[in-house]
Amino acid sequence: MGKDSEKELVGVKEIARRANVSIATVDRVLHHRSGVSEKTKAKIQAIIEELDYKPNILARRLASKKVLHLAVLIPLVSQETDYWNAPLMGITQAEEEIASYGVKIHKYFFDLNDRSSFVEQANLIADSQCDGVLLAPMFIEESKSFIQSCISKDMPYVLINSDIPEQNSLCYIGPNLYASGYLAAHLSGFLLTETDQILIVNISKEIDNHHHLLRKEEGFREYFSVNKRANDIFKIDIRQTTYEYVKSSMQNALDNKNIKLIFVTNSRVSSVARFLEETNIHGIKVIGFDFLKDNIEFLKKGTIDFLICQKPIEQGYKGIMTLYNHLVFSQEVEKVYHMPIDIITKENYLYYRN
Amino acid sequence: MGKDSEKELVGVKEIARRANVSIATVDRVLHHRSGVSEKTKAKIQAIIEELDYKPNILARRLASKKVLHLAVLIPLVSQETDYWNAPLMGITQAEEEIASYGVKIHKYFFDLNDRSSFVEQANLIADSQCDGVLLAPMFIEESKSFIQSCISKDMPYVLINSDIPEQNSLCYIGPNLYASGYLAAHLSGFLLTETDQILIVNISKEIDNHHHLLRKEEGFREYFSVNKRANDIFKIDIRQTTYEYVKSSMQNALDNKNIKLIFVTNSRVSSVARFLEETNIHGIKVIGFDFLKDNIEFLKKGTIDFLICQKPIEQGYKGIMTLYNHLVFSQEVEKVYHMPIDIITKENYLYYRN
DNA sequence: CTGAAAGCGCTTACAG
DNA sequence: CTGAAAGCGCTTACAG
């Protein structure tokens, strides 16, 4: 008994009856609206507490015709990588789920290779007077100034995929980059002897800004240092993302060495795998990131040994739901929600969700 | 335009207006209730189709006071293993989420070591006239006859954790046992040379029925056979779950061999790890199952190398939500929903969700 | 076989 | 500062 039997019937009506006021007044204090005398406000609040009143969300959404506008700012899916298709799917899924609850989602896309497109879209959002923003802060400086305008407009915002320092964001949802690098190193450890050579590969047009890649590299190196492993670790930054460029860079990097394992710090690992396959290089283990079609193909064939994946779909989904739950239910949110660090192999990729 | 602009306003009222009937009549055909002439029924249905009417679920649940009763039948959490606490958490989480939508969940527990307790509880459910059942069919025969009574009473049921052949279940939600054994073998492969010896350990009071353990073993062996690896594979079935019994069994099993890796087919892997630790045996790799406190402790210390986990919380959660979505929204369900096969290590366990 | 009316628990003008 | 009333889109008796 107790728990089960009590709550049942408590609604605004009951509260109004007990407080000897109208339900409209109860509604006012429920929503912290002005225009209620301190005295009656206090009385009503006491009753709300006492009864542990929980509003009926169904009725709330039904009665209120207010629609909630959420803006999303993420990279455009490019032909170079369809990684961003995944978060977008999660966002769309959330959208479908809450559409009937009066939520509208407005999507803005920018080009990963074009900072100005980011600024442009960000400005559109800033002017749109929406109720909340989901943001992938790929360009640090530009993101910071966008965030400033969000703050000044009192728009809550959620960051996904990569975090940015100094932030008043509602929360960050995404990987712990350092930890994922560390794990990659641990897996590497299984594949190597103490003397095998390792190559770390960062592939990105804008490596300076891509703290993510560098933080993964740090985590990776840390593992070897903590475990006092003697393996030589080389590294290369590849600043053009075309296959031809990756190929020639890799040729140079492998030259005159005896690399046994390559750690690619992002989803571009398929370029490296393609290179190894085309040039008929065998006996090198490969670890990279993300559950993308190309990557999975190489995983199946055994050219890639491990992929680390961090639920990009769920990042998008959770991002939207967090905004929704915060705005509609005033739900408290964790400041940081690190995604699980999933290990994908030939044997379990079929069962990977997200 | 198009998609966005159209639907907005279509409700029972509009349908009623167009069909020249009352909304009560519209409601009748919406719910396939009797008492409507074929003629008006056809007219209304045509309009519903034409308008692509989607009922407002909020209003539906709000107006209808009908409560949905779901029954859950799972093992009691024992002091021997708290595995079943996880699915229970997922069930409770789902319960909280949909409680305000008029769903009541009734939990029945049985003792894993006592078949009769299963039958007892199953009978209670069969008599309870609930609207749907979530079931962990640990005892095959008893489950089959319970399922028969569900079918005869037209109660939909969902299976979790382990599947049972011949089934008209709404769906199965749980691991692909064979595949998880296969993956375990793949991971083992990384840790071994071609000549290292392997020991498979099944720990359970009722191994005959526990097809799950045996199917994992099969998957495990299959990997070595497919990949033509020459490792000797030994096995032992331990039919008492107390630590003392496990310990002495393990002592025997290791005697006179040079085992380099132990594969424990379920969550009892911590007993084996404890044994290795207490008897100061080093240099044996260990792979087992499930994200349990004890197991994680040994993972941290390095006694256990890999844990394979299959989101038990989510199994419970999805089980309930599947019943709910099926009963409330008539949502179609996949017959089989295999959980991802997660690999847990020292480095990523902190980020594991579920 | 069909419809008018009340009600689910809340919000929103509107009037005072 | 406060309340009476209409309405959100649907369901449920009840009456015919």
XYZ file of C-alpha atoms (C1' of nucleotides) in Angstrom:
740
model
C 0.000 0.000 0.000
C 1.173 3.534 0.538
C 2.974 4.378 -2.631
C 0.379 2.737 -4.763
C -2.784 3.931 -3.147
C -2.093 7.572 -2.399
C -1.272 9.799 -5.303
C -3.978 8.864 -7.771
C -6.324 11.824 -7.622
C -4.268 14.902 -6.953
C -4.757 17.493 -9.637
C -5.065 21.228 -9.947
C -8.678 20.959 -9.002
C -7.941 19.351 -5.679
C -5.214 21.853 -4.936
C -7.551 24.712 -5.777
C -10.221 23.280 -3.515
C -7.853 22.951 -0.579
C -6.387 26.405 -1.083
C -9.778 27.909 -1.582
C -8.809 29.533 -4.842
C -9.562 28.899 -8.502
C -7.583 26.519 -10.628
C -6.379 29.446 -12.706
C -4.549 30.759 -9.678
C -3.073 27.363 -9.011
C -1.899 27.298 -12.587
C -0.238 30.670 -12.110
C 1.922 29.548 -9.237
C 2.611 26.235 -10.940
C 4.212 28.182 -13.758
C 5.758 30.888 -11.650
C 3.693 33.466 -13.381
C 3.299 36.860 -11.800
C 0.090 38.270 -10.492
C -0.464 36.238 -7.361
C -0.232 37.660 -3.876
C 2.614 36.312 -1.823
C 0.185 34.994 0.690
C -1.921 32.836 -1.575
C 1.176 31.823 -3.481
C 2.742 30.488 -0.315
C -0.409 28.689 0.675
C -0.681 27.018 -2.699
C 2.972 26.060 -2.811
C 2.675 24.428 0.589
C -0.210 22.326 -0.630
C 1.636 21.373 -3.789
C 4.558 20.182 -1.717
C 2.413 18.359 0.759
C 0.495 16.522 -1.880
C 3.649 15.908 -3.911
C 1.714 17.032 -6.914
C 2.938 15.820 -10.280
C 1.361 17.524 -13.265
C -0.207 15.355 -15.901
C 1.975 15.972 -18.886
C -0.518 14.565 -21.311
C -3.113 17.092 -20.281
C -0.533 19.828 -20.226
C 0.623 19.313 -23.782
C -2.896 18.783 -24.974
C -4.259 21.953 -23.490
C -1.329 24.102 -24.418
C -1.061 24.949 -28.039
C 2.391 26.332 -27.597
C 4.875 24.670 -29.899
C 8.475 24.259 -28.942
C 11.038 25.230 -31.548
C 14.409 23.524 -31.418
C 17.293 24.373 -33.729
C 20.018 21.935 -34.760
C 23.397 22.985 -36.123
C 25.545 20.145 -37.405
C 27.834 19.411 -40.364
C 26.406 18.574 -43.713
C 26.868 14.972 -44.750
C 29.633 15.134 -47.322
C 30.769 12.637 -49.882
C 34.032 12.416 -48.007
C 32.456 10.958 -44.904
C 28.916 10.150 -44.034
C 29.603 10.136 -40.341
C 27.174 12.964 -39.728
C 24.371 11.001 -41.173
C 24.250 9.054 -37.923
C 23.622 11.916 -35.488
C 21.100 13.224 -37.979
C 19.249 9.933 -37.870
C 19.081 10.124 -34.106
C 17.763 13.647 -34.307
C 15.125 12.617 -36.788
C 14.117 9.717 -34.633
C 13.654 11.976 -31.633
C 11.764 14.392 -33.822
C 9.268 11.749 -34.842
C 8.827 10.649 -31.283
C 7.965 14.061 -29.912
C 6.390 15.680 -32.937
C 2.944 14.912 -31.637
C 3.852 16.591 -28.379
C 4.092 19.907 -30.135
C 7.801 20.063 -30.889
C 9.226 21.406 -34.140
C 12.823 20.876 -35.107
C 14.637 23.189 -37.469
C 17.816 21.835 -39.021
C 20.730 23.965 -40.113
C 23.781 22.465 -41.794
C 27.260 23.804 -42.362
C 30.169 22.656 -44.476
C 32.998 21.107 -42.481
C 35.489 22.655 -44.864
C 34.016 26.129 -44.681
C 34.024 28.103 -41.478
C 31.940 30.890 -42.952
C 29.063 28.532 -43.611
C 29.051 27.769 -39.918
C 28.832 31.418 -38.995
C 26.126 32.009 -41.536
C 23.895 29.241 -40.240
C 24.605 30.143 -36.644
C 23.400 33.657 -37.329
C 20.206 32.354 -38.832
C 19.556 30.415 -35.659
C 20.386 33.351 -33.455
C 17.756 35.361 -35.279
C 15.157 32.632 -35.291
C 14.006 32.970 -31.719
C 13.870 29.295 -31.027
C 13.597 27.717 -27.596
C 16.745 25.623 -27.623
C 19.760 24.646 -29.703
C 21.662 21.463 -30.420
C 25.176 22.203 -31.593
C 28.223 20.364 -32.886
C 30.925 22.927 -32.112
C 33.370 21.940 -34.810
C 34.947 25.382 -35.113
C 35.996 26.447 -31.672
C 36.157 30.222 -31.981
C 33.046 30.542 -34.091
C 31.196 28.262 -31.727
C 32.188 30.336 -28.762
C 30.756 33.488 -30.203
C 27.580 31.702 -31.232
C 27.287 30.411 -27.718
C 27.573 33.946 -26.439
C 24.570 34.970 -28.441
C 22.657 31.941 -27.200
C 23.405 32.955 -23.650
C 22.384 36.542 -24.223
C 19.130 35.349 -25.738
C 18.546 32.879 -22.926
C 18.459 29.958 -25.304
C 19.659 26.756 -23.687
C 22.078 24.788 -25.865
C 23.459 21.285 -25.870
C 26.827 20.277 -27.328
C 27.389 16.982 -29.051
C 30.292 15.081 -30.557
C 33.041 17.248 -29.129
C 33.127 19.424 -26.086
C 34.362 22.943 -25.829
C 36.019 24.323 -22.717
C 34.449 27.253 -20.811
C 30.817 26.488 -21.263
C 27.476 27.245 -19.767
C 25.906 24.612 -21.925
C 23.022 22.584 -20.668
C 25.269 19.613 -21.216
C 27.806 17.868 -23.389
C 26.860 14.561 -24.948
C 29.638 12.679 -26.644
C 32.806 10.700 -26.266
C 35.515 11.042 -23.711
C 38.164 11.386 -26.370
C 41.119 10.766 -24.152
C 39.614 7.558 -22.797
C 38.830 6.246 -26.234
C 42.449 6.749 -27.280
C 43.545 4.978 -24.153
C 41.315 2.043 -24.916
C 42.614 1.912 -28.481
C 46.083 1.590 -27.038
C 44.997 -1.204 -24.758
C 43.582 -3.122 -27.687
C 46.767 -2.430 -29.584
C 48.673 -3.916 -26.713
C 47.000 -7.243 -27.337
C 48.102 -7.224 -30.933
C 51.745 -6.348 -30.444
C 54.950 -7.555 -28.954
C 56.948 -5.193 -26.789
C 59.187 -4.170 -29.648
C 56.718 -3.673 -32.499
C 56.536 -0.226 -34.023
C 53.360 1.834 -34.059
C 52.140 4.620 -36.308
C 49.540 7.158 -35.234
C 47.687 8.799 -38.113
C 45.651 11.983 -37.854
C 43.716 12.818 -41.001
C 41.953 16.171 -41.112
C 42.025 19.446 -42.945
C 42.030 21.435 -39.748
C 44.072 19.518 -37.288
C 44.881 22.568 -35.202
C 41.310 22.968 -34.206
C 40.507 19.347 -34.001
C 41.396 18.920 -30.436
C 39.469 15.698 -30.581
C 42.043 13.944 -32.649
C 44.870 15.217 -30.529
C 43.183 14.202 -27.328
C 42.740 10.709 -28.639
C 46.417 10.654 -29.484
C 47.309 11.741 -25.971
C 45.181 9.011 -24.436
C 46.787 6.497 -26.718
C 50.308 7.501 -25.792
C 49.459 7.627 -22.125
C 48.604 3.951 -22.086
C 52.007 2.994 -23.382
C 53.712 5.239 -20.936
C 51.664 4.059 -17.935
C 52.320 0.465 -18.828
C 55.975 1.120 -19.504
C 55.853 -0.424 -22.917
C 58.867 0.099 -25.069
C 57.208 0.229 -28.484
C 58.378 2.985 -30.784
C 55.503 5.294 -31.620
C 55.654 7.361 -34.800
C 53.051 9.797 -35.955
C 51.889 11.621 -39.012
C 49.376 14.406 -39.595
C 47.714 14.199 -42.980
C 46.147 17.525 -43.841
C 44.361 16.643 -47.031
C 41.539 14.167 -46.986
C 41.614 12.921 -50.574
C 42.614 9.336 -51.050
C 45.556 10.177 -53.296
C 47.028 12.449 -50.707
C 46.512 9.947 -47.923
C 48.137 7.289 -50.044
C 51.331 9.151 -50.748
C 51.560 10.350 -47.168
C 51.222 6.814 -45.928
C 53.857 5.588 -48.341
C 56.295 8.076 -46.899
C 55.345 7.303 -43.364
C 55.902 3.583 -43.686
C 59.113 3.922 -45.586
C 62.190 2.616 -43.836
C 60.247 1.502 -40.828
C 58.783 -1.733 -39.656
C 55.358 -0.605 -38.512
C 53.167 -3.367 -37.089
C 50.115 -1.364 -36.096
C 48.424 1.762 -37.353
C 46.098 3.792 -35.170
C 43.943 6.192 -37.151
C 42.355 8.727 -34.837
C 39.102 9.180 -36.719
C 36.679 7.688 -39.176
C 39.030 8.169 -42.142
C 40.605 4.861 -41.287
C 39.085 3.353 -44.417
C 41.480 5.393 -46.578
C 44.391 3.833 -44.798
C 42.894 0.386 -45.096
C 42.327 0.936 -48.787
C 45.917 1.975 -49.184
C 47.172 -1.147 -47.417
C 44.963 -3.324 -49.529
C 45.853 -1.709 -52.830
C 49.556 -1.742 -52.177
C 49.374 -5.287 -50.938
C 50.863 -4.606 -47.564
C 50.078 -7.318 -45.063
C 50.869 -7.939 -41.456
C 49.918 -4.508 -40.186
C 47.126 -4.303 -37.655
C 44.729 -1.387 -37.973
C 42.558 0.345 -35.400
C 40.270 3.242 -36.173
C 36.955 4.846 -35.431
C 33.323 4.761 -36.357
C 30.754 2.435 -37.709
C 30.690 3.581 -41.322
C 29.921 1.450 -44.314
C 33.432 1.691 -45.774
C 35.041 0.937 -42.466
C 32.845 -2.065 -41.877
C 33.779 -3.470 -45.268
C 37.426 -3.449 -44.299
C 36.595 -4.823 -40.886
C 34.845 -7.758 -42.514
C 37.824 -8.447 -44.724
C 40.192 -8.264 -41.795
C 42.107 -5.238 -43.032
C 40.817 -3.301 -40.059
C 41.037 -5.149 -36.754
C 39.057 -2.941 -34.410
C 36.749 -0.026 -34.777
C 35.872 2.104 -31.812
C 32.459 3.612 -31.963
C 30.558 5.994 -29.783
C 26.936 5.764 -30.713
C 26.589 8.776 -32.970
C 22.902 8.114 -33.541
C 22.282 8.119 -29.849
C 24.232 11.343 -29.471
C 21.773 13.054 -31.772
C 18.796 11.408 -30.174
C 19.833 12.184 -26.634
C 20.725 15.727 -27.584
C 17.202 16.480 -28.711
C 15.554 14.577 -25.896
C 17.651 16.384 -23.345
C 16.498 19.743 -24.642
C 12.936 18.517 -24.756
C 12.942 17.084 -21.266
C 14.585 20.164 -19.926
C 12.189 22.581 -21.568
C 8.991 20.624 -21.086
C 9.550 18.805 -17.828
C 12.185 21.092 -16.350
C 14.173 17.924 -15.970
C 17.595 18.260 -14.401
C 20.430 17.251 -16.700
C 23.913 15.895 -16.124
C 26.496 18.384 -17.316
C 28.466 15.691 -19.074
C 27.153 12.535 -20.610
C 30.010 10.481 -21.970
C 28.995 7.858 -24.451
C 30.068 4.260 -24.013
C 33.240 3.319 -25.851
C 32.175 0.444 -28.024
C 34.570 -2.021 -29.548
C 33.528 -3.336 -32.916
C 35.037 -6.413 -34.498
C 34.332 -8.724 -37.361
C 32.287 -10.847 -34.995
C 30.007 -8.392 -33.320
C 29.438 -5.649 -35.860
C 26.244 -7.278 -37.039
C 24.761 -6.750 -33.616
C 25.880 -3.203 -33.155
C 23.019 -0.787 -32.637
C 23.608 2.788 -33.254
C 5.370 22.854 -47.851
C 3.193 19.834 -48.424
C 4.078 17.508 -45.622
C 4.288 20.297 -43.157
C 1.233 22.289 -43.976
C -1.414 19.653 -44.519
C -2.223 17.398 -41.634
C -2.512 19.853 -38.770
C -6.229 19.979 -38.105
C -7.648 16.588 -38.846
C -9.439 15.130 -35.866
C -12.523 13.109 -35.103
C -14.575 16.251 -35.278
C -13.562 17.001 -38.853
C -14.159 13.409 -39.873
C -17.586 13.473 -38.262
C -18.440 16.675 -40.044
C -17.442 15.313 -43.437
C -19.251 12.039 -42.892
C -22.268 13.762 -41.509
C -22.329 11.686 -38.383
C -21.494 12.271 -34.739
C -18.027 11.876 -33.360
C -19.235 8.954 -31.283
C -19.848 7.053 -34.460
C -16.452 7.969 -35.790
C -14.978 6.690 -32.569
C -16.823 3.413 -33.026
C -15.298 2.668 -36.378
C -11.907 3.899 -35.238
C -11.944 1.164 -32.631
C -13.674 -1.441 -34.725
C -16.548 -1.520 -32.333
C -19.800 -3.050 -33.458
C -23.032 -1.217 -33.880
C -22.370 0.777 -37.006
C -24.116 0.135 -40.296
C -21.864 -1.113 -43.028
C -22.733 1.868 -45.100
C -21.730 4.609 -42.688
C -18.767 2.543 -41.581
C -17.473 2.424 -45.143
C -18.035 6.117 -45.616
C -16.155 6.964 -42.453
C -13.297 4.629 -43.229
C -12.888 6.213 -46.624
C -12.591 9.635 -45.059
C -10.124 8.386 -42.484
C -7.962 7.001 -45.252
C -8.260 10.056 -47.393
C -7.301 12.383 -44.593
C -4.600 10.016 -43.380
C -5.971 10.551 -39.919
C -3.595 9.918 -37.039
C -5.209 9.820 -33.636
C -3.813 12.087 -30.973
C -2.410 9.672 -28.458
C -2.248 12.242 -25.723
C -5.943 12.903 -25.925
C -6.643 9.212 -26.217
C -4.834 8.238 -23.072
C -6.179 11.236 -21.228
C -9.780 10.556 -22.042
C -9.622 6.838 -21.547
C -9.424 5.701 -17.996
C -8.607 2.196 -19.036
C -5.428 0.992 -17.383
C -3.156 -1.509 -19.025
C -1.923 -4.343 -16.827
C 1.399 -5.933 -17.676
C 2.860 -8.906 -15.838
C 6.562 -9.628 -15.525
C 7.996 -13.042 -14.670
C 11.730 -13.095 -14.009
C 14.156 -14.684 -11.558
C 14.541 -13.332 -8.083
C 17.832 -11.571 -7.451
C 19.779 -14.050 -5.360
C 22.855 -13.612 -3.247
C 24.645 -15.890 -5.675
C 24.305 -13.493 -8.566
C 22.667 -10.148 -8.891
C 22.463 -10.359 -12.645
C 18.698 -10.155 -12.605
C 18.807 -6.869 -10.871
C 19.702 -5.310 -14.211
C 16.680 -6.355 -16.256
C 14.577 -5.402 -13.256
C 16.047 -1.919 -13.340
C 15.147 -1.586 -16.985
C 11.628 -2.735 -16.262
C 11.290 -0.238 -13.452
C 12.607 2.524 -15.654
C 10.035 1.741 -18.328
C 7.404 1.556 -15.631
C 8.163 5.056 -14.434
C 8.142 6.366 -17.945
C 4.721 5.067 -18.847
C 3.042 5.046 -15.453
C 1.366 8.337 -16.210
C 0.024 6.863 -19.408
C -2.120 4.475 -17.444
C 0.088 1.413 -17.346
C 0.445 -0.802 -14.288
C 3.173 -3.366 -14.018
C 2.851 -6.423 -11.822
C 6.074 -8.199 -10.962
C 6.336 -11.885 -10.206
C 9.603 -13.502 -9.201
C 10.733 -17.087 -9.127
C 13.718 -18.862 -7.638
C 16.281 -19.953 -10.229
C 16.958 -23.055 -8.183
C 13.325 -24.013 -7.809
C 11.227 -24.979 -10.789
C 8.049 -25.177 -8.748
C 8.306 -21.528 -7.813
C 8.269 -20.719 -11.493
C 5.114 -22.720 -12.053
C 3.471 -21.164 -9.050
C 4.092 -17.624 -10.178
C 3.195 -18.432 -13.755
C -0.182 -19.700 -12.564
C -0.791 -16.520 -10.657
C -0.210 -14.546 -13.825
C -2.381 -16.824 -15.895
C -5.226 -16.153 -13.463
C -4.612 -12.432 -13.234
C -6.183 -11.444 -16.504
C -3.492 -9.019 -17.496
C -3.034 -7.545 -20.930
C 0.494 -8.727 -21.642
C 3.416 -10.670 -20.197
C 7.177 -10.256 -20.090
C 8.884 -13.577 -19.471
C 12.366 -14.956 -18.873
C 11.838 -18.576 -19.887
C 14.538 -20.118 -17.754
C 12.823 -23.487 -17.420
C 12.022 -24.678 -20.887
C 9.209 -27.139 -20.285
C 7.458 -25.081 -17.658
C 7.755 -22.022 -19.858
C 6.205 -23.837 -22.764
C 3.121 -24.767 -20.843
C 2.813 -21.253 -19.424
C 3.057 -19.924 -22.942
C 0.218 -22.216 -23.947
C -2.033 -20.670 -21.378
C -1.007 -17.187 -22.537
C -1.961 -18.108 -26.056
C -5.278 -19.570 -25.017
C -6.044 -16.405 -23.065
C -4.924 -14.200 -25.932
C -2.277 -12.528 -23.840
C 0.671 -11.369 -25.903
C 4.033 -12.251 -24.347
C 7.604 -11.184 -24.883
C 10.647 -13.318 -24.103
C 13.869 -11.890 -22.786
C 17.353 -13.126 -21.988
C 17.028 -16.502 -23.655
C 14.864 -17.644 -26.455
C 12.779 -20.741 -26.628
C 12.185 -22.605 -29.864
C 8.627 -22.992 -31.213
C 7.128 -19.727 -30.202
C 4.277 -17.470 -31.040
C 5.775 -14.801 -28.887
C 5.423 -11.188 -29.799
C 9.198 -11.193 -29.894
C 12.453 -12.288 -28.360
C 14.747 -9.658 -26.943
C 18.167 -10.828 -25.908
C 21.562 -12.073 -26.964
C 22.496 -14.193 -29.895
C 24.259 -16.676 -27.686
C 26.135 -18.443 -30.401
C 27.539 -15.193 -31.757
C 28.668 -14.037 -28.353
C 30.616 -17.256 -27.882
C 32.155 -16.779 -31.292
C 33.243 -13.266 -30.396
C 34.713 -14.495 -27.137
C 36.804 -16.902 -29.160
C 37.961 -14.133 -31.444
C 39.105 -12.098 -28.484
C 40.794 -15.179 -27.097
C 42.636 -15.521 -30.355
C 44.332 -12.192 -29.728
C 45.576 -13.353 -26.357
C 46.988 -16.709 -27.392
C 49.623 -18.338 -29.486
C 48.619 -21.204 -31.752
C 49.641 -23.798 -29.230
C 48.235 -22.414 -26.002
C 45.683 -24.524 -24.172
C 42.186 -23.316 -23.447
C 39.639 -24.258 -20.796
C 35.912 -23.704 -21.208
C 34.004 -23.510 -17.944
C 30.250 -23.866 -17.602
C 28.942 -23.125 -14.116
C 25.293 -23.814 -13.446
C 23.066 -26.059 -11.382
C 20.973 -27.002 -14.370
C 23.291 -27.229 -17.292
C 21.032 -29.579 -19.218
C 18.417 -26.926 -19.581
C 20.744 -24.067 -19.917
C 21.007 -24.202 -23.608
C 22.405 -20.711 -23.410
C 25.661 -21.819 -21.948
C 25.997 -24.644 -24.407
C 25.234 -22.440 -27.364
C 27.941 -20.030 -26.283
C 30.329 -22.945 -26.068
C 29.427 -24.034 -29.562
C 30.012 -20.573 -30.962
C 33.322 -20.437 -29.180
C 34.502 -23.741 -30.593
C 33.275 -22.869 -34.035
C 35.635 -19.926 -34.238
C 38.644 -22.106 -33.606
C 37.519 -24.639 -36.120
C 36.704 -22.062 -38.815
C 40.057 -20.414 -38.346
C 41.868 -23.729 -38.227
C 43.588 -22.962 -34.989
C 45.335 -25.815 -33.334
C 44.828 -24.873 -29.690
C 43.740 -27.681 -27.403
C 40.355 -26.937 -25.908
C 39.358 -28.583 -22.632
C 36.080 -28.125 -20.872
C 34.472 -28.610 -17.513
C 30.877 -28.422 -16.297
C 30.604 -27.269 -12.726
C 27.196 -28.165 -11.346
C 27.338 -26.488 -7.995
C 27.589 -22.745 -7.762
C 29.198 -22.333 -4.351
C 32.683 -20.932 -4.333
C 34.152 -23.936 -2.560
C 32.838 -26.280 -5.166
C 34.028 -24.092 -8.018
C 37.433 -23.886 -6.416
C 38.013 -27.590 -6.098
C 36.628 -28.226 -9.571
C 38.975 -25.674 -11.002
C 41.906 -27.158 -9.174
C 41.198 -30.496 -10.798
C 40.637 -28.993 -14.182
C 43.942 -27.158 -14.247
C 45.916 -30.040 -12.884
C 48.499 -31.475 -15.227
C 47.690 -29.017 -17.956
C 49.152 -25.795 -19.120
C 46.011 -23.721 -19.591
C 46.626 -20.194 -20.873
C 43.072 -18.972 -21.170
C 39.812 -19.679 -19.386
C 36.460 -18.937 -20.972
C 33.620 -18.892 -18.476
C 30.318 -19.027 -20.286
C 28.311 -16.920 -17.863
C 28.426 -14.287 -15.151
C 29.950 -16.665 -12.606
C 33.363 -15.804 -13.980
C 34.141 -13.933 -10.765
C 34.333 -17.237 -8.873
C 36.999 -18.410 -11.247
C 38.856 -15.131 -10.974
C 38.679 -15.312 -7.217
C 40.096 -18.799 -7.326
C 43.002 -17.721 -9.513
C 43.739 -14.811 -7.255
C 43.558 -16.782 -4.010
C 45.701 -19.585 -5.283
C 48.150 -17.160 -6.766
C 47.940 -18.466 -10.269
C 49.172 -15.973 -12.819
C 49.549 -15.905 -16.540
C 46.074 -17.208 -17.360
C 43.818 -14.944 -19.380
C 40.155 -14.897 -18.439
C 37.071 -14.058 -20.444
C 33.549 -14.118 -19.077
C 30.188 -12.447 -19.128
C 28.224 -9.634 -17.616
C 28.737 -6.296 -16.056
C 28.411 -7.257 -12.401
C 30.110 -5.574 -9.491
C 32.248 -8.593 -8.622
C 33.254 -9.107 -12.217
C 34.195 -5.494 -12.668
C 36.418 -5.633 -9.610
C 38.417 -8.422 -11.162
C 38.439 -6.643 -14.491
C 39.966 -3.588 -12.840
C 42.649 -5.697 -11.219
C 43.440 -7.400 -14.478
C 42.434 -10.869 -13.332
C 39.646 -10.818 -15.869
C 40.672 -9.587 -19.315
C 37.368 -9.214 -21.110
C 33.755 -9.234 -20.118
C 31.079 -9.616 -22.716
C 27.864 -7.899 -21.894
C 24.491 -7.703 -23.512
C 22.681 -4.792 -22.002
C 20.484 -6.559 -19.482
C 18.911 -3.291 -18.358
C 17.893 -2.512 -21.881
C 16.469 -5.991 -22.304
C 14.048 -5.298 -19.478
C 13.291 -1.816 -20.685
C 12.703 -2.815 -24.266
C 10.615 -5.769 -23.188
C 8.115 -3.557 -21.424
C 8.145 -0.850 -24.052
C 7.538 -3.399 -26.769
C 4.432 -4.663 -25.011
C 3.292 -1.119 -24.377
C 3.807 0.059 -27.939
C 2.149 -3.018 -29.267
C -0.897 -2.749 -27.042
C -1.352 1.008 -27.115
C -0.151 1.970 -30.564
C -0.623 -1.383 -32.287
C 2.979 -0.978 -33.270
C 4.505 -3.749 -35.346
C 7.364 -5.566 -33.687
C 10.412 -7.412 -34.969
C 10.218 -11.060 -34.028
C 13.812 -11.118 -32.885
C 15.773 -8.281 -31.412
C 19.323 -9.363 -30.740
C 21.207 -7.182 -28.342
C 24.600 -5.772 -29.252
C 27.540 -7.820 -28.052
C 29.520 -5.399 -25.969
C 33.141 -5.877 -25.065
C 34.115 -4.528 -21.691
C 37.695 -3.950 -20.628
C 39.556 -2.195 -17.895
C 39.611 0.905 -20.059
C 36.039 1.315 -21.107
C 33.955 -0.141 -18.282
C 33.520 3.282 -16.756
C 31.635 4.378 -19.827
C 29.464 1.353 -20.169
C 25.787 2.168 -19.975
C 23.427 -0.532 -19.146
C -27.732 1.745 -35.309
C -26.802 6.739 -33.746
C -26.052 11.219 -31.195
C -25.795 14.806 -27.316
C -23.329 15.640 -23.405
C -20.042 15.203 -19.779
C -15.438 14.534 -18.672
C -10.031 13.381 -18.762
C -6.398 17.374 -16.299
C -4.683 21.084 -17.800
C -4.159 26.094 -20.252
C -5.809 30.281 -22.132
C -8.048 34.357 -23.007
C -11.307 37.395 -20.925
C -13.582 39.955 -17.428
C -13.515 41.938 -13.255
C -4.652 40.096 -7.801
C -8.410 36.519 -8.952
C -12.097 33.533 -11.126
C -15.616 31.579 -14.556
C -15.713 29.552 -18.801
C -14.244 27.566 -23.055
C -11.325 24.419 -25.153
C -7.292 20.806 -26.328
C -8.900 15.797 -29.062
C -10.533 12.054 -27.582
C -13.711 8.361 -24.791
C -17.569 6.976 -22.178
C -21.908 6.205 -20.425
C -26.625 7.206 -21.421
C -30.682 7.876 -24.056
C -33.086 7.098 -27.914
